[in-house]
PDB file of C-alpha atoms and ligand atoms in Angstrom:
ATOM      1  CA  UNK A   1      14.467   2.108  13.130  1.00 95.00           C
ATOM      2  CA  UNK A   2      12.277  -0.619  12.671  1.00 96.00           C
ATOM      3  CA  UNK A   3       8.572  -0.719  13.009  1.00 95.00           C
ATOM      4  CA  UNK A   4       8.035  -4.304  13.151  1.00 95.00           C
ATOM      5  CA  UNK A   5      10.851  -7.160  12.009  1.00 95.00           C
ATOM      6  CA  UNK A   6      10.436 -10.746  12.537  1.00 95.00           C
ATOM      7  CA  UNK A   7      12.786 -14.246  11.933  1.00 95.00           C
ATOM      8  CA  UNK A   8      10.825 -15.845   9.666  1.00 95.00           C
ATOM      9  CA  UNK A   9      12.732 -19.069   9.525  1.00 95.00           C
ATOM     10  CA  UNK A  10      15.406 -20.571   6.862  1.00 95.00           C
ATOM     11  CA  UNK A  11      17.731 -17.907   8.071  1.00 96.00           C
ATOM     12  CA  UNK A  12      15.758 -14.760   6.277  1.00 97.00           C
ATOM     13  CA  UNK A  13      14.591 -11.474   8.003  1.00 97.00           C
ATOM     14  CA  UNK A  14      11.721  -9.468   7.401  1.00 97.00           C
ATOM     15  CA  UNK A  15      11.273  -5.839   8.614  1.00 97.00           C
ATOM     16  CA  UNK A  16       9.583  -2.839   7.949  1.00 97.00           C
ATOM     17  CA  UNK A  17      11.065   0.610   8.837  1.00 97.00           C
ATOM     18  CA  UNK A  18       9.612   3.704  10.656  1.00 96.00           C
ATOM     19  CA  UNK A  19      10.473   7.154  10.310  1.00 95.00           C
ATOM     20  CA  UNK A  20      13.511   6.579  12.767  1.00 95.00           C
ATOM     21  CA  UNK A  21      15.375   5.317   9.982  1.00 96.00           C
ATOM     22  CA  UNK A  22      14.335   8.666   8.134  1.00 94.00           C
ATOM     23  CA  UNK A  23      13.424   8.760   4.364  1.00 95.00           C
ATOM     24  CA  UNK A  24      15.061   6.366   2.327  1.00 96.00           C
ATOM     25  CA  UNK A  25      13.869   7.913  -1.104  1.00 95.00           C
ATOM     26  CA  UNK A  26      16.072   9.705  -3.179  1.00 92.00           C
ATOM     27  CA  UNK A  27      13.349  10.829  -5.258  1.00 89.00           C
ATOM     28  CA  UNK A  28      11.257  12.911  -3.035  1.00 88.00           C
ATOM     29  CA  UNK A  29      13.589  15.621  -2.838  1.00 89.00           C
ATOM     30  CA  UNK A  30      15.731  15.223   0.144  1.00 93.00           C
ATOM     31  CA  UNK A  31      19.307  15.451   0.086  1.00 95.00           C
ATOM     32  CA  UNK A  32      20.595  12.792  -1.635  1.00 95.00           C
ATOM     33  CA  UNK A  33      23.901  12.665   0.357  1.00 96.00           C
ATOM     34  CA  UNK A  34      21.766  12.361   3.804  1.00 96.00           C
ATOM     35  CA  UNK A  35      19.554   9.534   2.023  1.00 96.00           C
ATOM     36  CA  UNK A  36      22.853   7.830   1.172  1.00 96.00           C
ATOM     37  CA  UNK A  37      23.956   7.875   5.042  1.00 97.00           C
ATOM     38  CA  UNK A  38      20.793   6.825   6.403  1.00 97.00           C
ATOM     39  CA  UNK A  39      20.778   3.802   3.741  1.00 97.00           C
ATOM     40  CA  UNK A  40      24.023   2.939   5.355  1.00 98.00           C
ATOM     41  CA  UNK A  41      23.166   2.879   8.758  1.00 98.00           C
ATOM     42  CA  UNK A  42      20.002   0.818   7.867  1.00 98.00           C
ATOM     43  CA  UNK A  43      22.344  -2.060   5.958  1.00 98.00           C
ATOM     44  CA  UNK A  44      24.352  -1.609   9.254  1.00 97.00           C
ATOM     45  CA  UNK A  45      21.116  -2.381  11.415  1.00 97.00           C
ATOM     46  CA  UNK A  46      20.188  -5.054   9.130  1.00 97.00           C
ATOM     47  CA  UNK A  47      23.662  -6.480   9.786  1.00 96.00           C
ATOM     48  CA  UNK A  48      24.202  -6.414   5.947  1.00 97.00           C
ATOM     49  CA  UNK A  49      27.200  -5.231   3.918  1.00 96.00           C
ATOM     50  CA  UNK A  50      27.438  -1.422   2.934  1.00 96.00           C
ATOM     51  CA  UNK A  51      25.900  -0.808  -0.555  1.00 96.00           C
ATOM     52  CA  UNK A  52      24.513  -4.047  -0.986  1.00 97.00           C
ATOM     53  CA  UNK A  53      20.579  -3.319  -0.119  1.00 98.00           C
ATOM     54  CA  UNK A  54      19.116  -3.333  -3.335  1.00 98.00           C
ATOM     55  CA  UNK A  55      16.228  -0.514  -3.904  1.00 98.00           C
ATOM     56  CA  UNK A  56      14.521  -0.029  -7.016  1.00 98.00           C
ATOM     57  CA  UNK A  57      13.350   2.999  -9.078  1.00 97.00           C
ATOM     58  CA  UNK A  58       9.856   2.766  -8.456  1.00 97.00           C
ATOM     59  CA  UNK A  59       6.981   3.372 -11.058  1.00 96.00           C
ATOM     60  CA  UNK A  60       3.810   1.919  -9.701  1.00 96.00           C
ATOM     61  CA  UNK A  61       3.862  -0.787 -12.519  1.00 97.00           C
ATOM     62  CA  UNK A  62       4.467  -4.259 -12.507  1.00 98.00           C
ATOM     63  CA  UNK A  63       8.279  -5.196 -13.631  1.00 98.00           C
ATOM     64  CA  UNK A  64      10.016  -6.996 -11.302  1.00 98.00           C
ATOM     65  CA  UNK A  65      13.869  -6.947 -11.275  1.00 98.00           C
ATOM     66  CA  UNK A  66      15.791 -10.120 -11.100  1.00 98.00           C
ATOM     67  CA  UNK A  67      18.297  -9.320  -7.986  1.00 98.00           C
ATOM     68  CA  UNK A  68      20.631 -12.389  -8.634  1.00 97.00           C
ATOM     69  CA  UNK A  69      21.639 -10.873 -12.353  1.00 97.00           C
ATOM     70  CA  UNK A  70      24.885  -9.708 -12.812  1.00 96.00           C
ATOM     71  CA  UNK A  71      23.408  -7.615 -15.456  1.00 97.00           C
ATOM     72  CA  UNK A  72      21.201  -5.660 -13.638  1.00 97.00           C
ATOM     73  CA  UNK A  73      21.689  -1.562 -13.291  1.00 96.00           C
ATOM     74  CA  UNK A  74      22.375  -0.226  -9.987  1.00 94.00           C
ATOM     75  CA  UNK A  75      18.973   0.869  -9.567  1.00 95.00           C
ATOM     76  CA  UNK A  76      16.576  -1.127 -11.846  1.00 98.00           C
ATOM     77  CA  UNK A  77      13.607   0.407 -12.971  1.00 98.00           C
ATOM     78  CA  UNK A  78      10.759  -1.742 -11.301  1.00 98.00           C
ATOM     79  CA  UNK A  79       8.409  -2.153  -8.659  1.00 98.00           C
ATOM     80  CA  UNK A  80       8.957  -5.749  -7.254  1.00 98.00           C
ATOM     81  CA  UNK A  81      12.192  -7.863  -7.112  1.00 98.00           C
ATOM     82  CA  UNK A  82      13.232 -11.264  -6.286  1.00 98.00           C
ATOM     83  CA  UNK A  83      16.441 -12.910  -5.479  1.00 98.00           C
ATOM     84  CA  UNK A  84      17.308 -16.701  -4.774  1.00 97.00           C
ATOM     85  CA  UNK A  85      20.758 -15.636  -3.832  1.00 96.00           C
ATOM     86  CA  UNK A  86      19.981 -14.207  -0.801  1.00 95.00           C
ATOM     87  CA  UNK A  87      20.430 -10.378  -1.925  1.00 97.00           C
ATOM     88  CA  UNK A  88      18.894  -8.012   0.446  1.00 98.00           C
ATOM     89  CA  UNK A  89      16.124  -6.582  -0.953  1.00 98.00           C
ATOM     90  CA  UNK A  90      14.065  -3.176  -0.072  1.00 98.00           C
ATOM     91  CA  UNK A  91      10.902  -1.697  -1.223  1.00 98.00           C
ATOM     92  CA  UNK A  92       9.718   1.862  -0.177  1.00 97.00           C
ATOM     93  CA  UNK A  93       6.252   3.153   0.170  1.00 97.00           C
ATOM     94  CA  UNK A  94       4.536   6.084   2.109  1.00 96.00           C
ATOM     95  CA  UNK A  95       0.638   4.973   2.124  1.00 96.00           C
ATOM     96  CA  UNK A  96       1.081   2.145  -0.571  1.00 97.00           C
ATOM     97  CA  UNK A  97       1.354  -1.402   0.461  1.00 97.00           C
ATOM     98  CA  UNK A  98       4.633  -2.923   1.000  1.00 97.00           C
ATOM     99  CA  UNK A  99       4.881  -6.903   0.483  1.00 98.00           C
ATOM    100  CA  UNK A 100       7.465  -9.162   1.481  1.00 98.00           C
ATOM    101  CA  UNK A 101       7.263 -12.903   0.211  1.00 98.00           C
ATOM    102  CA  UNK A 102       9.302 -15.933   0.824  1.00 98.00           C
ATOM    103  CA  UNK A 103       9.136 -19.166  -0.389  1.00 98.00           C
ATOM    104  CA  UNK A 104      10.995 -22.540   0.218  1.00 97.00           C
ATOM    105  CA  UNK A 105      13.274 -23.173  -2.799  1.00 96.00           C
ATOM    106  CA  UNK A 106      15.561 -26.506  -3.878  1.00 92.00           C
ATOM    107  CA  UNK A 107      18.447 -24.390  -2.727  1.00 92.00           C
ATOM    108  CA  UNK A 108      17.721 -22.283   0.247  1.00 95.00           C
ATOM    109  CA  UNK A 109      15.249 -19.473   0.279  1.00 97.00           C
ATOM    110  CA  UNK A 110      13.591 -17.333  -2.719  1.00 98.00           C
ATOM    111  CA  UNK A 111      12.582 -13.911  -1.346  1.00 98.00           C
ATOM    112  CA  UNK A 112      11.067 -10.855  -2.890  1.00 98.00           C
ATOM    113  CA  UNK A 113       9.825  -7.238  -2.135  1.00 98.00           C
ATOM    114  CA  UNK A 114       6.852  -5.723  -4.003  1.00 98.00           C
ATOM    115  CA  UNK A 115       5.373  -2.108  -4.127  1.00 98.00           C
ATOM    116  CA  UNK A 116       1.723  -2.446  -4.175  1.00 97.00           C
ATOM    117  CA  UNK A 117      -0.002   0.698  -4.736  1.00 97.00           C
ATOM    118  CA  UNK A 118      -3.277   1.220  -6.255  1.00 97.00           C
ATOM    119  CA  UNK A 119      -2.239   1.075  -9.836  1.00 97.00           C
ATOM    120  CA  UNK A 120       0.371  -1.750  -9.399  1.00 98.00           C
ATOM    121  CA  UNK A 121      -2.332  -3.731  -7.381  1.00 98.00           C
ATOM    122  CA  UNK A 122      -4.647  -3.259  -9.828  1.00 98.00           C
ATOM    123  CA  UNK A 123      -2.177  -4.341 -13.160  1.00 98.00           C
ATOM    124  CA  UNK A 124      -1.120  -7.069 -11.189  1.00 98.00           C
ATOM    125  CA  UNK A 125       2.248  -6.489  -9.658  1.00 98.00           C
ATOM    126  CA  UNK A 126       1.853  -9.135  -6.734  1.00 98.00           C
ATOM    127  CA  UNK A 127       0.890 -11.529  -9.788  1.00 98.00           C
ATOM    128  CA  UNK A 128       3.905 -10.802 -11.511  1.00 98.00           C
ATOM    129  CA  UNK A 129       6.284 -11.338  -8.230  1.00 98.00           C
ATOM    130  CA  UNK A 130       4.405 -14.627  -7.506  1.00 98.00           C
ATOM    131  CA  UNK A 131       5.309 -15.961 -10.792  1.00 98.00           C
ATOM    132  CA  UNK A 132       8.616 -14.925 -10.673  1.00 98.00           C
ATOM    133  CA  UNK A 133       8.988 -16.467  -7.094  1.00 98.00           C
ATOM    134  CA  UNK A 134       7.411 -19.711  -8.569  1.00 98.00           C
ATOM    135  CA  UNK A 135       9.836 -19.283 -11.687  1.00 97.00           C
ATOM    136  CA  UNK A 136      12.896 -19.834  -9.167  1.00 96.00           C
ATOM    137  CA  UNK A 137      11.569 -23.203  -7.983  1.00 96.00           C
ATOM    138  CA  UNK A 138       9.858 -21.762  -4.689  1.00 98.00           C
ATOM    139  CA  UNK A 139       6.957 -23.089  -3.187  1.00 97.00           C
ATOM    140  CA  UNK A 140       5.153 -22.872   0.234  1.00 97.00           C
ATOM    141  CA  UNK A 141       5.054 -19.031  -0.166  1.00 98.00           C
ATOM    142  CA  UNK A 142       4.384 -16.371   2.571  1.00 98.00           C
ATOM    143  CA  UNK A 143       3.585 -12.748   2.617  1.00 97.00           C
ATOM    144  CA  UNK A 144       4.015 -10.162   4.912  1.00 97.00           C
ATOM    145  CA  UNK A 145       1.747  -7.021   4.782  1.00 96.00           C
ATOM    146  CA  UNK A 146       3.571  -3.926   6.464  1.00 96.00           C
ATOM    147  CA  UNK A 147       2.308  -0.614   7.191  1.00 96.00           C
ATOM    148  CA  UNK A 148       0.187   1.330   4.496  1.00 97.00           C
ATOM    149  CA  UNK A 149      -2.987   3.337   4.009  1.00 97.00           C
ATOM    150  CA  UNK A 150      -6.174   1.886   5.535  1.00 97.00           C
ATOM    151  CA  UNK A 151      -9.449   1.874   3.887  1.00 97.00           C
ATOM    152  CA  UNK A 152     -11.481   4.244   6.485  1.00 97.00           C
ATOM    153  CA  UNK A 153      -8.520   7.046   5.098  1.00 98.00           C
ATOM    154  CA  UNK A 154      -7.682   6.515   1.351  1.00 98.00           C
ATOM    155  CA  UNK A 155     -10.377   8.479  -0.236  1.00 98.00           C
ATOM    156  CA  UNK A 156     -10.706   8.370  -3.888  1.00 98.00           C
ATOM    157  CA  UNK A 157     -13.277   9.766  -6.632  1.00 98.00           C
ATOM    158  CA  UNK A 158     -16.200   7.761  -6.770  1.00 98.00           C
ATOM    159  CA  UNK A 159     -15.387   6.468 -10.751  1.00 98.00           C
ATOM    160  CA  UNK A 160     -11.645   5.514  -9.636  1.00 98.00           C
ATOM    161  CA  UNK A 161     -13.407   3.096  -6.582  1.00 98.00           C
ATOM    162  CA  UNK A 162     -15.686   1.885  -9.289  1.00 98.00           C
ATOM    163  CA  UNK A 163     -13.137   1.004 -11.892  1.00 97.00           C
ATOM    164  CA  UNK A 164     -10.715  -0.465  -8.622  1.00 98.00           C
ATOM    165  CA  UNK A 165     -13.968  -2.468  -7.338  1.00 98.00           C
ATOM    166  CA  UNK A 166     -14.821  -3.854 -11.222  1.00 98.00           C
ATOM    167  CA  UNK A 167     -11.093  -5.739 -10.908  1.00 97.00           C
ATOM    168  CA  UNK A 168     -10.318  -6.322  -7.434  1.00 98.00           C
ATOM    169  CA  UNK A 169     -13.943  -6.293  -5.307  1.00 98.00           C
ATOM    170  CA  UNK A 170     -12.020  -6.516  -2.198  1.00 98.00           C
ATOM    171  CA  UNK A 171     -10.584  -2.943  -2.756  1.00 98.00           C
ATOM    172  CA  UNK A 172     -14.051  -1.583  -1.973  1.00 98.00           C
ATOM    173  CA  UNK A 173     -14.352   0.859   1.394  1.00 98.00           C
ATOM    174  CA  UNK A 174     -15.912   3.859   2.901  1.00 98.00           C
ATOM    175  CA  UNK A 175     -13.441   6.550   4.960  1.00 98.00           C
ATOM    176  CA  UNK A 176     -14.163   7.203   8.305  1.00 98.00           C
ATOM    177  CA  UNK A 177     -16.365   9.963   6.973  1.00 98.00           C
ATOM    178  CA  UNK A 178     -18.847   8.352   4.726  1.00 98.00           C
ATOM    179  CA  UNK A 179     -17.256   8.911   1.501  1.00 98.00           C
ATOM    180  CA  UNK A 180     -15.865   6.391  -1.077  1.00 98.00           C
ATOM    181  CA  UNK A 181     -12.441   4.784  -0.718  1.00 98.00           C
ATOM    182  CA  UNK A 182     -10.155   1.588  -1.077  1.00 98.00           C
ATOM    183  CA  UNK A 183      -8.757  -0.597   1.179  1.00 97.00           C
ATOM    184  CA  UNK A 184      -5.625  -1.399  -0.765  1.00 97.00           C
ATOM    185  CA  UNK A 185      -4.119  -3.895   1.934  1.00 96.00           C
ATOM    186  CA  UNK A 186      -7.397  -5.987   1.991  1.00 97.00           C
ATOM    187  CA  UNK A 187      -7.220  -5.843  -1.869  1.00 97.00           C
ATOM    188  CA  UNK A 188      -3.314  -7.308  -1.378  1.00 97.00           C
ATOM    189  CA  UNK A 189      -4.353 -10.063   0.871  1.00 96.00           C
ATOM    190  CA  UNK A 190      -7.242 -10.834  -1.499  1.00 97.00           C
ATOM    191  CA  UNK A 191      -4.414 -11.304  -4.370  1.00 98.00           C
ATOM    192  CA  UNK A 192      -2.120 -13.092  -2.555  1.00 98.00           C
ATOM    193  CA  UNK A 193      -5.048 -15.588  -1.032  1.00 97.00           C
ATOM    194  CA  UNK A 194      -6.285 -16.137  -4.596  1.00 98.00           C
ATOM    195  CA  UNK A 195      -2.427 -17.147  -5.827  1.00 98.00           C
ATOM    196  CA  UNK A 196      -2.235 -19.444  -3.260  1.00 98.00           C
ATOM    197  CA  UNK A 197      -0.224 -17.350  -1.094  1.00 98.00           C
ATOM    198  CA  UNK A 198       0.116 -17.685   2.964  1.00 97.00           C
ATOM    199  CA  UNK A 199      -0.483 -13.999   4.480  1.00 95.00           C
ATOM    200  CA  UNK A 200       1.632 -14.150   7.804  1.00 88.00           C
ATOM    201  CA  UNK A 201       0.280 -12.559  10.691  1.00 72.00           C
ATOM    202  CA  UNK A 202      -0.490  -8.698  10.988  1.00 69.00           C
ATOM    203  CA  UNK A 203       3.176  -8.228  10.400  1.00 72.00           C
ATOM    204  CA  UNK A 204       2.865  -4.404  12.205  1.00 72.00           C
ATOM    205  CA  UNK A 205       0.013  -3.865   9.584  1.00 79.00           C
ATOM    206  CA  UNK A 206      -1.012  -0.221  10.540  1.00 92.00           C
ATOM    207  CA  UNK A 207      -2.154   3.134   8.893  1.00 96.00           C
ATOM    208  CA  UNK A 208       0.289   5.185   7.568  1.00 96.00           C
ATOM    209  CA  UNK A 209      -1.911   8.120   7.467  1.00 96.00           C
ATOM    210  CA  UNK A 210      -3.072   7.887  11.200  1.00 96.00           C
ATOM    211  CA  UNK A 211       0.467   6.955  12.523  1.00 95.00           C
ATOM    212  CA  UNK A 212       2.813   9.723  13.179  1.00 94.00           C
ATOM    213  CA  UNK A 213       5.715   7.353  13.209  1.00 94.00           C
ATOM    214  CA  UNK A 214       4.900   5.991   9.352  1.00 95.00           C
ATOM    215  CA  UNK A 215       5.452   7.885   6.308  1.00 95.00           C
ATOM    216  CA  UNK A 216       2.401   8.919   4.539  1.00 96.00           C
ATOM    217  CA  UNK A 217       1.797  10.827   1.626  1.00 95.00           C
ATOM    218  CA  UNK A 218      -1.673  11.677   2.099  1.00 96.00           C
ATOM    219  CA  UNK A 219      -0.869  13.270   5.641  1.00 95.00           C
ATOM    220  CA  UNK A 220       2.282  14.989   4.935  1.00 93.00           C
ATOM    221  CA  UNK A 221       3.897  15.016   1.378  1.00 91.00           C
ATOM    222  CA  UNK A 222       7.223  15.643   2.753  1.00 85.00           C
ATOM    223  CA  UNK A 223       7.144  13.091   4.913  1.00 86.00           C
ATOM    224  CA  UNK A 224       9.737  10.796   2.738  1.00 94.00           C
ATOM    225  CA  UNK A 225       9.676   7.038   2.384  1.00 96.00           C
ATOM    226  CA  UNK A 226       9.583   4.029   4.803  1.00 96.00           C
ATOM    227  CA  UNK A 227      10.759   0.540   3.317  1.00 97.00           C
ATOM    228  CA  UNK A 228       9.825  -3.266   3.727  1.00 97.00           C
ATOM    229  CA  UNK A 229      12.892  -5.415   4.057  1.00 98.00           C
ATOM    230  CA  UNK A 230      13.906  -8.686   3.406  1.00 98.00           C
ATOM    231  CA  UNK A 231      17.578 -10.305   4.041  1.00 98.00           C
ATOM    232  CA  UNK A 232      19.243 -13.259   4.802  1.00 96.00           C
ATOM    233  CA  UNK A 233      21.100 -13.658   8.211  1.00 92.00           C
ATOM    234  CA  UNK A 234      22.609 -16.727   7.960  1.00 72.00           C
ATOM    235  CA  UNK A 235      23.432 -18.829   4.463  1.00 62.00           C
ATOM    236  CA  UNK A 236      20.976 -21.211   3.758  1.00 50.00           C
ATOM    237  CA  UNK A 237      23.114 -24.151   3.008  1.00 53.00           C
ATOM    238  CA  UNK A 238      26.382 -24.042   5.356  1.00 51.00           C
ATOM    239  CA  UNK A 239      27.921 -26.234   3.004  1.00 49.00           C
ATOM    240  CA  UNK A 240      27.615 -23.697   0.514  1.00 48.00           C
ATOM    241  CA  UNK A 241      27.908 -20.757   2.449  1.00 42.00           C
ATOM    242  CA  UNK A 242      31.811 -21.110   3.222  1.00 40.00           C
ATOM    243  CA  UNK A 243      33.123 -20.649  -0.075  1.00 38.00           C
TER     244      UNK A 243
HETATM  245 ZN1   ZN B   1       3.314   3.877  -4.045  1.00 67.20          ZN
HETATM  246 ZN1   ZN B   2      -6.212   4.778   8.136  1.00 67.20          ZN
END
């Protein structure tokens, strides 16, 4: 079910699923009923109410959904989400980089997830997400980078590598077979560091393409999506938690 999980303080838990949790995406041609059943099982394992986990309609953009907005559609079109109210958040990947962020707000933790694929990373999805966290008064930001395709595996055409490296030099890499590639997790670490965010530990970072327990679009387009997750296990402020 969980590839990696950790209590990160402030009553917040960060996790990344593996294929044991099954495909969690509705857009990969999988049976919708089966996906919903797996999402319920995941919510059960997380200990959050059924139907409370926010999934996004991800489009490799830079929009950040406000999970605390009562007018938010059930499945917002966005590649990141932020919450100051402890809404359980999910971001789905299969080679792209799942990033979970947690900051210290004035009234408890402020949390976020982001889907950092090549396009989103270059276009600033991490910058937009950090901006939204800081807009909610969060400081002492920390990030956890989950499993994604590594620089040794993510082969791209030379022109695409050039375009990408021009924007973020840290993504320059070479495959293990000697062709141009991109190191997206290195790019994410570079962007987060530039934004003053502490990248916490390895967070189970591993190559999705090389590890059969993880979903990889490159290895197997039918392997579905794993998820990066953040949720609260306890009310941040007991005085406010018991209504
Ligand atoms: Zn992606
Ligand atoms: Zn790899």
